[in-house]
């Protein structure tokens, strides 16, 4: 009996030790600030916005192959890693895919291979609403939608009819547990009438207000608008852009990323009681054959959205710069190539170096004067050069 008693007593002591140890570890975990299962989970999504994807005659002629196909390899290769790094990469597809014959300015019609190149370099979502949406009329609107659907790239801005728009717009996508609603509008279509029953989203505050309310009804975590607006080749936004941006923020849009001027315009992050709001007036061209001052380069904006306790906020953002080399600049050594600002100048021609330095200097000085709450980052991780100008 004594043996049985001792055995039972030791078992009780052992059980007490385990209980005390467990309590002690749990207490240490809590007091040490470690995560517990009842703490809210934090969700993040990174978005990358690019500017205008143009396709002038010189571009598709450069891509044309002897067998009749079009090869765009090399154009985006140096930027592709950054584009693919984002959870969602978005850009403005400023051409139509109306089928041959292909045309450049003023009524763009690009080869289907150009769309594939844009997808291959990492763009997940393309906006189709811009002043060139109707360049090849109803055929171009319809076929552009068909090609994008067939290749699996998401898109918004133009529709075959009102019923299709009602079904697909506002555009909603969920990524990493965060619901993102996208809106897209253009100031016009270069005077070409939109053929019935096709729909191109025009900037109309009555319509936009209704769309914003419809967007809210979808219970998004964030609403982002991408307007096609402003004055071409102007480095500063006009009064209409500023007023429309203020109005959209008041109506409930969280972030605005614009395009159309074919040059970069200032970027700002506004601080509000409900968090930060990104406003990029124009990101410039991603690639084009334009040679006017400041048109042969642009910027991409990267933003991180974080959701915690049911609230989604902008927790990080930055921009990178790039410039475009054309065959005329490189002595026909290659076609069109988009170079990040961090890329070495070794092997560049004198013309390429001049264009690169001119674009980067002008843009950095512009941004140093007018940007607010956002900084440049280099794709190689180095520190971005600072422009020595007085902040406005």
Coordinates of C-alpha atoms in Angstrom, one line a residue:
X1 CA 0.0 0.0 0.0
X2 CA 2.9 2.3 0.8
X3 CA 4.4 1.7 -2.6
X4 CA 1.0 2.4 -4.3
X5 CA 0.7 5.7 -2.2
X6 CA 4.1 6.9 -3.1
X7 CA 3.5 6.2 -6.8
X8 CA 0.2 8.0 -6.8
X9 CA 1.8 10.9 -4.9
X10 CA 4.6 11.2 -7.4
X11 CA 2.2 11.2 -10.3
X12 CA 0.2 14.0 -8.7
X13 CA 3.4 16.0 -8.2
X14 CA 4.4 15.4 -11.8
X15 CA 1.0 16.5 -13.0
X16 CA 1.3 19.7 -10.8
X17 CA 4.7 20.4 -12.3
X18 CA 3.4 20.1 -15.9
X19 CA 0.4 22.4 -15.1
X20 CA 2.7 25.0 -13.4
X21 CA 5.2 24.9 -16.3
X22 CA 2.5 25.3 -18.8
X23 CA 1.1 28.3 -17.0
X24 CA 4.5 29.8 -16.7
X25 CA 5.3 29.5 -20.5
X26 CA 1.9 30.9 -21.4
X27 CA 2.5 33.8 -19.1
X28 CA 5.9 34.5 -20.6
X29 CA 4.6 34.4 -24.1
X30 CA 1.9 37.0 -23.4
X31 CA 4.2 39.3 -21.4
X32 CA 6.8 39.0 -24.0
X33 CA 4.5 40.4 -26.7
X34 CA 4.4 37.3 -28.8
X35 CA 1.5 36.7 -31.2
X36 CA -1.5 34.7 -29.9
X37 CA -4.1 33.0 -32.0
X38 CA -6.7 35.7 -31.1
X39 CA -4.7 38.6 -32.5
X40 CA -6.1 39.9 -35.8
X41 CA -4.3 38.7 -38.9
X42 CA -2.5 41.3 -41.1
X43 CA -3.0 41.0 -44.8
X44 CA -0.9 42.8 -47.5
X45 CA -1.0 43.3 -51.2
X46 CA 1.4 45.2 -53.4
X47 CA 0.2 47.0 -56.5
X48 CA 2.4 48.4 -59.3
X49 CA 1.0 51.0 -61.7
X50 CA 2.6 51.8 -65.1
X51 CA 1.7 54.5 -67.6
X52 CA 0.7 54.3 -71.3
X53 CA 1.6 51.3 -73.4
X54 CA 1.9 52.9 -76.9
X55 CA 2.5 51.3 -80.3
X56 CA 3.6 53.6 -83.0
X57 CA 4.4 52.5 -86.6
X58 CA 8.1 52.5 -85.9
X59 CA 7.6 50.1 -83.1
X60 CA 5.7 47.4 -84.9
X61 CA 7.9 47.8 -88.0
X62 CA 10.9 47.2 -85.7
X63 CA 9.2 44.1 -84.3
X64 CA 8.2 42.7 -87.8
X65 CA 9.9 39.4 -88.7
X66 CA 10.5 37.9 -92.2
X67 CA 7.9 35.2 -91.6
X68 CA 5.2 37.9 -91.0
X69 CA 5.1 37.6 -87.2
X70 CA 6.0 40.3 -84.7
X71 CA 8.7 39.8 -82.0
X72 CA 8.8 42.2 -79.0
X73 CA 11.4 40.3 -77.0
X74 CA 13.8 42.6 -75.3
X75 CA 11.5 45.6 -75.0
X76 CA 10.4 45.0 -71.4
X77 CA 13.1 42.5 -70.3
X78 CA 14.9 44.9 -67.9
X79 CA 11.7 46.0 -66.2
X80 CA 9.9 42.6 -66.1
X81 CA 11.4 41.5 -62.8
X82 CA 10.0 44.6 -61.0
X83 CA 6.6 44.3 -62.8
X84 CA 6.4 40.6 -61.9
X85 CA 7.3 41.2 -58.3
X86 CA 4.0 43.0 -57.6
X87 CA 0.9 41.0 -56.6
X88 CA -1.0 43.0 -59.2
X89 CA 0.6 45.1 -62.0
X90 CA -1.7 47.5 -63.9
X91 CA -1.1 49.7 -67.0
X92 CA -3.0 51.6 -69.7
X93 CA -3.2 49.7 -73.0
X94 CA -3.4 52.7 -75.4
X95 CA -3.9 50.9 -78.7
X96 CA -6.6 48.7 -80.3
X97 CA -6.3 45.2 -81.6
X98 CA -8.5 45.6 -84.7
X99 CA -6.5 43.1 -86.8
X100 CA -4.4 43.9 -89.9
X101 CA -3.5 46.2 -91.5
X102 CA -1.6 47.7 -88.5
X103 CA -1.4 51.4 -88.1
X104 CA 0.4 53.9 -85.9
X105 CA -0.6 57.5 -85.0
X106 CA -3.3 58.9 -85.2
X107 CA -5.5 55.8 -85.2
X108 CA -3.6 53.0 -83.5
X109 CA -4.0 49.3 -84.5
X110 CA -1.4 47.0 -83.0
X111 CA -0.4 43.4 -83.7
X112 CA -1.8 40.8 -81.3
X113 CA 1.8 39.9 -80.3
X114 CA 2.1 43.3 -78.6
X115 CA -0.6 42.3 -76.1
X116 CA 1.2 39.0 -75.5
X117 CA 4.4 40.9 -74.8
X118 CA 2.7 43.1 -72.3
X119 CA 1.3 40.0 -70.5
X120 CA 4.6 38.2 -70.6
X121 CA 6.5 41.0 -68.9
X122 CA 4.0 40.8 -66.0
X123 CA 1.0 43.1 -66.4
X124 CA -2.0 41.5 -64.8
X125 CA -4.7 44.1 -65.5
X126 CA -5.0 46.5 -68.5
X127 CA -7.2 49.5 -68.8
X128 CA -8.7 50.0 -72.3
X129 CA -10.4 53.4 -71.8
X130 CA -8.5 56.2 -73.3
X131 CA -8.7 58.7 -76.2
X132 CA -7.6 55.9 -78.7
X133 CA -10.3 53.4 -77.6
X134 CA -12.3 53.9 -80.8
X135 CA -9.4 54.2 -83.2
X136 CA -10.6 51.1 -85.2
X137 CA -14.2 51.7 -84.3
X138 CA -16.6 49.0 -83.1
X139 CA -14.4 46.2 -84.6
X140 CA -11.4 47.4 -82.6
X141 CA -13.3 47.6 -79.3
X142 CA -14.8 44.2 -79.8
X143 CA -11.7 42.4 -80.9
X144 CA -9.5 44.0 -78.2
X145 CA -11.9 42.6 -75.6
X146 CA -11.9 39.2 -77.3
X147 CA -8.1 39.0 -77.5
X148 CA -7.7 40.0 -73.8
X149 CA -10.3 37.5 -72.7
X150 CA -8.7 34.7 -74.9
X151 CA -5.2 35.4 -73.4
X152 CA -6.6 35.6 -69.8
X153 CA -5.6 39.2 -69.0
X154 CA -8.1 41.1 -66.9
X155 CA -9.2 44.5 -68.3
X156 CA -11.7 47.3 -67.8
X157 CA -12.9 50.5 -69.4
X158 CA -14.6 49.5 -72.7
X159 CA -17.6 47.1 -73.2
X160 CA -19.6 45.6 -76.0
X161 CA -22.9 46.9 -74.6
X162 CA -24.6 48.3 -71.5
X163 CA -25.5 44.8 -70.2
X164 CA -21.8 43.8 -70.3
X165 CA -20.8 46.9 -68.5
X166 CA -23.5 46.4 -65.8
X167 CA -22.1 42.9 -65.3
X168 CA -18.4 43.7 -65.2
X169 CA -18.2 47.2 -63.9
X170 CA -17.1 48.5 -61.4
X171 CA -14.2 46.1 -61.7
X172 CA -13.6 44.1 -58.5
X173 CA -10.7 41.8 -57.8
X174 CA -9.7 40.1 -54.5
X175 CA -6.0 39.6 -53.9
X176 CA -4.4 38.3 -50.7
X177 CA -7.7 38.7 -48.9
X178 CA -8.0 42.4 -49.9
X179 CA -10.9 43.5 -52.2
X180 CA -9.8 46.1 -54.7
X181 CA -12.3 48.0 -56.9
X182 CA -10.9 49.7 -60.0
X183 CA -12.5 52.5 -62.1
X184 CA -11.4 53.9 -65.4
X185 CA -12.5 56.9 -67.5
X186 CA -11.4 59.1 -70.4
X187 CA -11.9 62.7 -71.3
X188 CA -12.8 61.8 -74.8
X189 CA -12.1 59.7 -77.9
X190 CA -10.4 62.2 -80.3
X191 CA -13.7 63.3 -81.8
X192 CA -14.5 59.8 -83.1
X193 CA -18.1 58.9 -82.2
X194 CA -18.5 55.8 -80.0
X195 CA -20.5 53.3 -82.2
X196 CA -23.6 51.9 -80.6
X197 CA -24.0 49.6 -78.6
X198 CA -20.4 49.8 -77.5
X199 CA -19.5 51.6 -74.3
X200 CA -16.4 53.7 -73.5
X201 CA -16.3 55.1 -70.0
X202 CA -16.3 58.9 -70.4
X203 CA -15.5 61.4 -67.7
X204 CA -19.0 62.4 -66.5
X205 CA -19.3 63.3 -62.8
X206 CA -22.9 62.2 -62.7
X207 CA -22.0 58.7 -64.1
X208 CA -18.8 58.5 -62.0
X209 CA -20.8 59.4 -58.8
X210 CA -23.2 56.5 -59.6
X211 CA -20.3 54.1 -60.2
X212 CA -18.6 55.1 -57.0
X213 CA -21.8 54.2 -55.1
X214 CA -22.1 50.9 -57.0
X215 CA -18.5 50.3 -56.1
X216 CA -19.1 50.9 -52.4
X217 CA -22.0 48.4 -52.6
X218 CA -19.5 45.7 -53.5
X219 CA -17.9 46.1 -50.1
X220 CA -14.4 46.8 -51.4
X221 CA -11.5 47.5 -49.0
X222 CA -10.2 50.1 -51.4
X223 CA -11.4 52.0 -54.5
X224 CA -8.8 53.2 -57.1
X225 CA -9.6 55.3 -60.1
X226 CA -7.5 55.6 -63.2
X227 CA -8.6 58.6 -65.2
X228 CA -7.3 59.5 -68.7
X229 CA -7.0 63.3 -68.4
X230 CA -4.9 66.4 -68.6
X231 CA -3.0 68.3 -71.3
X232 CA -0.6 66.4 -73.5
X233 CA 3.2 67.2 -72.9
X234 CA 2.5 69.4 -69.9
X235 CA 4.5 68.6 -66.8
X236 CA 2.0 70.0 -64.4
X237 CA -1.7 69.1 -63.9
X238 CA -4.3 71.6 -65.1
X239 CA -7.1 73.0 -63.0
X240 CA -9.6 70.4 -64.3
X241 CA -7.4 67.5 -63.1
X242 CA -7.0 69.1 -59.7
X243 CA -10.7 69.8 -59.2
X244 CA -11.7 66.3 -60.4
X245 CA -9.2 64.6 -58.1
X246 CA -10.5 66.6 -55.1
X247 CA -14.1 65.7 -56.1
X248 CA -13.3 62.0 -56.4
X249 CA -11.6 61.9 -53.0
X250 CA -14.6 63.6 -51.5
X251 CA -16.9 61.0 -53.1
X252 CA -15.0 58.1 -51.6
X253 CA -12.2 57.1 -54.0
X254 CA -9.1 56.1 -52.0
X255 CA -6.4 56.5 -54.6
X256 CA -6.0 58.0 -58.1
X257 CA -3.5 57.1 -60.8
X258 CA -3.8 59.0 -64.0
X259 CA -2.4 59.1 -67.5
X260 CA -2.6 60.6 -71.0
X261 CA -0.2 63.6 -71.1
X262 CA 2.6 61.2 -72.3
X263 CA 5.0 62.9 -69.8
X264 CA 5.2 62.5 -66.0
X265 CA 3.3 64.8 -63.7
X266 CA 3.7 65.2 -59.9
X267 CA 2.8 62.5 -57.4
X268 CA 1.6 63.2 -53.9
X269 CA 0.4 61.3 -50.9
X270 CA -2.3 63.1 -49.0
X271 CA -2.7 62.6 -45.3
X272 CA -6.3 62.3 -44.1
X273 CA -8.1 61.3 -40.9
X274 CA -8.8 57.9 -42.5
X275 CA -5.2 57.4 -43.7
X276 CA -3.0 58.1 -46.7
X277 CA -4.3 58.7 -50.3
X278 CA -2.1 58.4 -53.4
X279 CA -2.5 60.9 -56.2
X280 CA -0.4 60.4 -59.4
X281 CA -1.5 62.8 -62.1
X282 CA 0.4 61.1 -64.9
X283 CA 3.0 58.3 -65.1
X284 CA 4.1 59.1 -68.7
X285 CA 4.7 56.5 -71.4
X286 CA 6.0 53.1 -70.7
X287 CA 7.1 52.7 -74.3
X288 CA 6.5 54.7 -77.4
X289 CA 8.1 56.2 -80.5
X290 CA 7.6 59.7 -79.3
X291 CA 10.6 62.0 -79.4
X292 CA 9.2 65.3 -77.9
X293 CA 10.9 66.5 -74.7
X294 CA 10.1 64.3 -71.7
X295 CA 8.1 61.7 -73.7
X296 CA 10.8 59.0 -73.9
X297 CA 10.5 58.0 -70.2
X298 CA 8.2 57.6 -67.3
X299 CA 7.6 56.3 -63.9
X300 CA 6.0 53.3 -62.2
X301 CA 4.4 53.6 -58.8
X302 CA 4.5 50.8 -56.3
X303 CA 2.1 50.8 -53.3
X304 CA 1.5 48.4 -50.4
X305 CA -2.0 48.1 -48.9
X306 CA -2.3 46.6 -45.5
X307 CA -5.5 45.3 -44.0
X308 CA -5.8 44.9 -40.2
X309 CA -8.9 45.0 -37.9
X310 CA -11.0 45.3 -41.0
X311 CA -9.3 48.5 -42.1
X312 CA -7.2 48.8 -45.2
X313 CA -4.5 51.5 -45.4
X314 CA -1.7 52.6 -47.6
X315 CA 1.4 51.6 -45.6
X316 CA 4.2 52.1 -48.2
X317 CA 4.7 53.6 -51.6
X318 CA 7.4 54.7 -53.9
X319 CA 8.2 55.3 -57.6
X320 CA 11.0 54.2 -60.0
X321 CA 12.1 56.0 -63.2
X322 CA 12.9 54.5 -66.6
X323 CA 13.7 55.8 -70.1
X324 CA 13.3 54.3 -73.6
X325 CA 15.9 53.8 -76.2
X326 CA 14.8 53.7 -79.9
X327 CA 16.6 52.3 -82.9
X328 CA 17.4 55.9 -84.0
X329 CA 19.2 56.4 -80.6
X330 CA 21.2 53.3 -80.5
X331 CA 22.3 53.2 -84.2
X332 CA 19.9 50.3 -84.9
X333 CA 21.8 48.0 -82.5
X334 CA 18.5 46.9 -81.1
X335 CA 14.8 47.7 -81.2
X336 CA 13.0 49.6 -78.5
X337 CA 14.2 48.9 -75.0
X338 CA 12.9 50.2 -71.6
X339 CA 15.9 50.9 -69.3
X340 CA 15.4 51.4 -65.5
X341 CA 17.2 54.4 -64.1
X342 CA 19.6 52.1 -62.2
X343 CA 20.9 50.4 -65.4
X344 CA 24.5 50.9 -66.3
X345 CA 25.4 53.4 -69.0
X346 CA 28.1 51.1 -70.3
X347 CA 27.6 50.3 -74.0
X348 CA 25.2 53.1 -74.6
X349 CA 25.7 55.5 -77.5
X350 CA 26.2 59.2 -77.0
X351 CA 22.6 59.8 -78.0
X352 CA 21.3 57.3 -75.5
X353 CA 23.4 58.8 -72.7
X354 CA 22.2 62.3 -73.5
X355 CA 18.5 61.3 -73.6
X356 CA 18.9 59.3 -70.4
X357 CA 20.5 62.1 -68.4
X358 CA 18.1 64.7 -69.8
X359 CA 15.1 62.8 -68.9
X360 CA 16.3 61.8 -65.4
X361 CA 17.5 65.3 -64.5
X362 CA 14.3 67.0 -65.7
X363 CA 12.1 64.5 -63.9
X364 CA 14.0 64.5 -60.7
X365 CA 13.9 68.3 -60.6
X366 CA 10.2 68.4 -61.3
X367 CA 9.5 65.8 -58.6
X368 CA 11.8 67.5 -56.1
X369 CA 9.7 70.7 -56.4
X370 CA 6.2 69.2 -56.5
X371 CA 6.0 65.7 -55.1
X372 CA 4.7 65.2 -51.6
X373 CA 5.1 62.2 -49.3
X374 CA 6.7 59.8 -51.8
X375 CA 10.3 59.0 -52.8
X376 CA 12.2 57.4 -55.7
X377 CA 13.6 53.9 -55.3
X378 CA 16.2 52.2 -57.6
X379 CA 15.6 48.7 -58.9
X380 CA 19.1 47.6 -57.9
X381 CA 18.6 48.7 -54.3
X382 CA 21.0 51.6 -54.4
X383 CA 20.2 55.1 -53.1
X384 CA 18.4 57.3 -55.6
X385 CA 20.1 60.6 -56.6
X386 CA 18.6 63.7 -55.1
X387 CA 17.9 66.8 -57.2
X388 CA 19.3 70.0 -55.6
X389 CA 16.3 72.3 -56.0
X390 CA 14.1 74.3 -53.7
X391 CA 11.0 72.3 -52.6
X392 CA 7.8 74.1 -53.5

